[in-house]
Amino acid sequence: MAEAENGAIPLPSHIHYELLLQLLERETMAAVYQNPTLRTEVQDLIVTLRKAMVQQRQLEETCQQKQQSIDYRWSLNNGSSKPNN
């Protein structure tokens, strides 16, 4: 696993999860509402993303306990990140 230049662990910014969840909950669910099979698959995807978000937060807590810094990434193209998620 690659670490950022400053020794911090690169992780996606929380906004990535939030944007995906908003898109799925607002637009995708509205588009598939009439199709129960697709609606179930989208609901499953939403649950999976929420679980991933919780797992990342657990990892962040572990990093804090071990005094490991985190580099929240906004994209794959930049090596630096915004200071806040």
XYZ file of C-alpha atoms in Angstrom:
85
model
C 0.000 0.000 0.000
C 1.389 3.381 -0.990
C 1.748 6.146 1.529
C 1.735 9.839 0.760
C 5.077 11.609 0.647
C 4.654 12.863 4.206
C 4.014 9.346 5.547
C 0.269 9.857 5.758
C -2.129 7.174 4.573
C -4.099 8.323 1.513
C -7.864 7.909 1.885
C -10.778 9.283 -0.110
C -12.354 12.427 1.244
C -15.739 11.787 2.858
C -17.376 13.995 0.263
C -16.906 11.231 -2.313
C -19.179 8.897 -0.355
C -21.670 11.662 0.314
C -21.917 12.661 -3.342
C -22.385 9.073 -4.487
C -25.041 8.464 -1.852
C -26.915 11.639 -2.791
C -26.872 10.698 -6.465
C -28.078 7.161 -5.784
C -30.735 8.166 -3.262
C -32.141 11.145 -5.162
C -31.700 10.482 -8.850
C -31.005 6.791 -9.360
C -33.774 5.637 -7.013
C -36.234 7.953 -8.749
C -35.215 6.556 -12.131
C -35.611 2.884 -11.091
C -38.586 3.268 -8.737
C -40.978 1.441 -11.083
C -38.609 -1.545 -11.457
C -38.461 -3.596 -8.227
C -35.383 -5.574 -9.324
C -33.341 -2.487 -10.137
C -34.650 -0.689 -7.059
C -33.422 -3.570 -4.869
C -30.004 -3.504 -6.522
C -29.685 0.249 -6.001
C -30.744 -0.140 -2.356
C -28.077 -2.831 -1.942
C -25.492 -0.508 -3.466
C -26.501 2.276 -1.077
C -26.119 -0.097 1.886
C -22.694 -1.196 0.628
C -21.509 2.405 0.295
C -22.739 3.218 3.800
C -20.832 0.200 5.138
C -17.690 1.312 3.291
C -18.028 4.756 4.834
C -18.318 3.232 8.312
C -15.312 1.001 7.679
C -13.244 3.985 6.574
C -14.220 5.870 9.729
C -13.154 2.857 11.802
C -9.810 2.868 9.981
C -9.459 6.588 10.678
C -10.089 5.977 14.388
C -7.418 3.274 14.410
C -5.017 5.643 12.677
C -5.718 8.309 15.296
C -5.090 5.844 18.118
C -1.780 4.850 16.521
C -0.933 8.496 15.751
C -0.856 7.763 12.018
C -1.720 10.746 9.865
C -4.256 10.598 7.034
C -4.058 12.344 3.677
C -7.648 12.885 2.490
C -7.620 12.737 -1.285
C -9.935 14.622 -3.614
C -8.654 12.922 -6.762
C -6.017 10.509 -8.005
C -4.247 13.281 -9.899
C -2.870 15.280 -7.019
C -0.442 14.179 -4.366
C -1.654 16.730 -1.872
C -5.079 17.118 -0.390
C -7.388 19.532 1.320
C -6.738 19.735 5.094
C -10.322 18.868 6.026
C -12.598 16.174 4.691
